[in-house]
């Protein structure tokens, strides 16, 4: 009986030693060139497709955002001070009578920019050698004002308002005088006018 028990103990010890030895054997890394599991490849392909799809979708979205803000960017271009060169001093009559000049500049609407187009007109005249500018639009309802050399005044044909040479109201229904505009002389002879439009029908000048 003792011999049988010793044999069983030895067999148990041998089996335990073999199991421990098997557990401690290191796991060999995959050899170079061994293909990756198919599941990992499919996951990477899905990620790549999703990334490319997101990138393609972002292109038209970015274009839409740019087209929305593009007019705002366009509005910020230009001289910045609002002055436009209209003519030179020698083109204004020396006798003090008014002369009408077109104002040519870049015009910007909601989505477009047009270069060198007429954006309005001004009357220029010399007062003691100093140029003065008046807007050609009547402050009443926005009609164009004519200069009458025979009467030496400005006349609005829409509602018969008369203005003096300095732009003040002589007779009529206009709520204010003709709109004066700021002038600068640059490079000794260039006449630059700060051209802007004003809302008609108001006693005060309200820029458009």
Coordinates of C-alpha atoms in Angstrom, one line a residue:
X1 CA 0.0 0.0 0.0
X2 CA 2.8 2.4 0.9
X3 CA 4.4 1.7 -2.5
X4 CA 1.2 2.5 -4.3
X5 CA 0.8 5.8 -2.4
X6 CA 4.4 6.8 -3.3
X7 CA 3.8 6.0 -6.9
X8 CA 0.6 8.1 -6.9
X9 CA 2.5 11.1 -5.3
X10 CA 5.3 10.8 -7.9
X11 CA 2.8 10.7 -10.7
X12 CA 1.0 13.8 -9.3
X13 CA 4.2 15.7 -8.9
X14 CA 5.3 14.8 -12.5
X15 CA 2.0 16.0 -13.9
X16 CA 2.1 19.2 -12.0
X17 CA 5.6 19.9 -13.2
X18 CA 4.6 19.3 -16.8
X19 CA 1.6 21.7 -16.5
X20 CA 3.8 24.4 -14.9
X21 CA 6.4 24.0 -17.6
X22 CA 3.7 24.4 -20.3
X23 CA 2.3 27.5 -18.7
X24 CA 5.7 29.2 -18.5
X25 CA 6.6 28.6 -22.2
X26 CA 6.8 32.0 -23.9
X27 CA 4.3 32.9 -26.7
X28 CA 6.3 33.4 -29.9
X29 CA 5.4 36.6 -31.8
X30 CA 4.1 36.2 -35.4
X31 CA 6.8 35.8 -38.0
X32 CA 7.5 38.6 -40.4
X33 CA 5.2 38.5 -43.4
X34 CA 2.4 36.9 -41.6
X35 CA -0.9 38.4 -42.9
X36 CA -3.0 40.5 -40.4
X37 CA -6.4 39.1 -39.4
X38 CA -9.2 39.8 -41.8
X39 CA -11.2 41.7 -39.1
X40 CA -8.5 44.3 -38.5
X41 CA -8.2 45.0 -42.3
X42 CA -12.0 45.4 -42.6
X43 CA -12.0 47.9 -39.7
X44 CA -9.2 50.0 -41.2
X45 CA -11.0 50.1 -44.6
X46 CA -14.2 51.2 -43.0
X47 CA -12.4 54.0 -41.1
X48 CA -10.6 55.1 -44.3
X49 CA -13.9 55.2 -46.3
X50 CA -15.6 57.2 -43.5
X51 CA -12.8 59.7 -43.4
X52 CA -12.8 60.2 -47.2
X53 CA -16.6 60.6 -47.2
X54 CA -16.4 63.3 -44.5
X55 CA -13.7 65.1 -46.4
X56 CA -15.8 65.1 -49.6
X57 CA -18.8 66.4 -47.8
X58 CA -16.9 69.2 -46.2
X59 CA -15.8 70.6 -49.6
X60 CA -19.2 71.8 -50.8
X61 CA -20.1 73.0 -47.3
X62 CA -16.9 75.1 -47.2
X63 CA -17.7 76.5 -50.6
X64 CA -21.2 77.5 -49.4
X65 CA -19.8 79.2 -46.3
X66 CA -17.3 81.1 -48.5
X67 CA -20.0 82.2 -51.0
X68 CA -22.0 83.5 -48.1
X69 CA -19.3 85.6 -46.6
X70 CA -17.6 86.6 -49.8
X71 CA -19.8 89.7 -50.4
X72 CA -18.8 90.8 -46.9
X73 CA -15.2 90.4 -47.8
X74 CA -15.7 92.4 -51.0
X75 CA -17.3 95.3 -49.1
X76 CA -14.1 95.7 -47.1
X77 CA -12.0 96.3 -50.2
X78 CA -11.2 99.7 -51.6
X79 CA -9.7 102.9 -50.5
X80 CA -11.4 102.8 -47.1
X81 CA -12.0 106.6 -46.7
X82 CA -14.9 106.8 -49.2
X83 CA -13.3 109.5 -51.4
X84 CA -13.4 109.1 -55.2
X85 CA -11.3 111.1 -57.7
X86 CA -13.8 113.0 -59.9
X87 CA -11.8 115.5 -61.9
X88 CA -9.0 118.1 -61.8
X89 CA -9.2 121.7 -60.7
X90 CA -8.7 123.1 -64.2
X91 CA -11.9 121.3 -65.4
X92 CA -14.1 123.3 -63.1
X93 CA -15.4 126.6 -64.6
X94 CA -13.4 129.6 -63.2
X95 CA -16.4 131.9 -63.3
X96 CA -18.1 130.1 -60.4
X97 CA -20.9 128.5 -62.4
X98 CA -21.6 124.8 -61.5
X99 CA -20.5 121.9 -63.7
X100 CA -21.9 118.4 -63.5
X101 CA -19.4 115.5 -63.2
X102 CA -19.9 111.8 -63.2
X103 CA -18.6 109.8 -60.3
X104 CA -16.9 106.6 -61.5
X105 CA -15.8 104.0 -59.0
X106 CA -16.1 100.3 -58.2
X107 CA -19.7 99.3 -57.5
X108 CA -20.5 96.4 -55.1
X109 CA -24.0 94.8 -54.8
X110 CA -25.0 91.7 -52.8
X111 CA -22.9 89.2 -54.7
X112 CA -20.9 91.1 -57.5
X113 CA -18.3 93.7 -57.9
X114 CA -18.2 96.0 -61.0
X115 CA -15.1 98.0 -61.7
X116 CA -15.1 101.6 -63.1
X117 CA -18.9 102.2 -63.4
X118 CA -20.9 105.4 -62.8
X119 CA -22.3 105.4 -59.3
X120 CA -23.7 108.9 -59.5
X121 CA -22.9 112.5 -60.2
X122 CA -22.0 115.8 -58.5
X123 CA -22.1 119.5 -59.2
X124 CA -18.8 121.2 -58.7
X125 CA -18.2 125.0 -58.6
X126 CA -15.4 127.3 -57.4
X127 CA -16.2 129.7 -54.5
X128 CA -13.2 132.1 -54.1
X129 CA -11.1 129.5 -55.8
X130 CA -12.2 126.7 -53.5
X131 CA -14.2 123.8 -55.0
X132 CA -17.6 123.0 -53.5
X133 CA -19.6 119.8 -54.2
X134 CA -23.4 119.2 -54.2
X135 CA -25.3 116.0 -54.8
X136 CA -27.4 116.0 -58.0
X137 CA -30.3 114.2 -56.4
X138 CA -33.2 116.2 -54.9
X139 CA -33.7 115.6 -51.2
X140 CA -37.5 115.6 -51.7
X141 CA -38.2 112.4 -53.6
X142 CA -34.9 111.5 -55.2
X143 CA -35.4 113.2 -58.7
X144 CA -32.4 114.6 -60.5
X145 CA -31.8 118.3 -60.1
X146 CA -31.0 120.4 -63.2
X147 CA -28.8 123.5 -63.4
X148 CA -30.4 126.4 -65.2
X149 CA -27.7 128.8 -66.4
X150 CA -30.3 131.5 -67.4
X151 CA -31.7 131.6 -63.8
X152 CA -28.4 130.7 -62.2
X153 CA -30.2 128.2 -59.9
X154 CA -30.9 124.5 -59.5
X155 CA -34.3 123.2 -60.4
X156 CA -36.1 120.0 -59.6
X157 CA -38.7 119.2 -62.4
X158 CA -40.6 116.7 -60.3
X159 CA -42.2 119.1 -57.8
X160 CA -40.8 122.5 -58.9
X161 CA -38.3 123.0 -56.1
X162 CA -35.7 125.7 -56.7
X163 CA -32.3 125.8 -55.0
X164 CA -29.7 128.6 -54.9
X165 CA -26.2 128.1 -56.2
X166 CA -25.0 127.2 -52.7
X167 CA -27.7 124.5 -52.5
X168 CA -30.0 126.2 -50.1
X169 CA -33.8 126.0 -50.8
X170 CA -35.3 129.0 -52.5
X171 CA -38.8 127.8 -53.3
X172 CA -40.5 124.4 -53.1
X173 CA -41.4 121.4 -51.0
X174 CA -38.0 119.9 -50.4
X175 CA -37.5 119.1 -46.7
X176 CA -33.9 120.3 -46.8
X177 CA -31.2 121.9 -48.9
X178 CA -29.2 120.1 -51.6
X179 CA -26.8 117.6 -50.0
X180 CA -23.2 119.0 -49.8
X181 CA -20.4 116.5 -50.1
X182 CA -16.9 116.7 -48.6
X183 CA -14.0 117.5 -51.0
X184 CA -10.2 116.9 -50.8
X185 CA -7.5 118.2 -53.1
X186 CA -4.8 115.7 -53.6
X187 CA -1.6 115.9 -55.6
X188 CA -2.2 119.7 -55.9
X189 CA -4.8 119.3 -58.8
X190 CA -6.9 116.2 -58.2
X191 CA -10.5 116.8 -56.9
X192 CA -11.6 113.9 -54.6
X193 CA -15.2 113.8 -53.4
X194 CA -16.6 111.7 -50.6
X195 CA -19.6 110.5 -52.5
X196 CA -22.5 109.0 -50.7
X197 CA -26.3 108.9 -51.1
X198 CA -28.9 110.1 -48.5
X199 CA -32.4 109.1 -47.9
X200 CA -35.0 111.5 -49.5
X201 CA -37.9 112.9 -47.6
X202 CA -36.1 113.7 -44.3
X203 CA -35.2 117.1 -42.9
X204 CA -31.9 115.7 -41.7
X205 CA -29.4 113.9 -43.8
X206 CA -29.6 110.2 -43.3
X207 CA -27.0 108.1 -45.2
X208 CA -28.3 105.2 -47.3

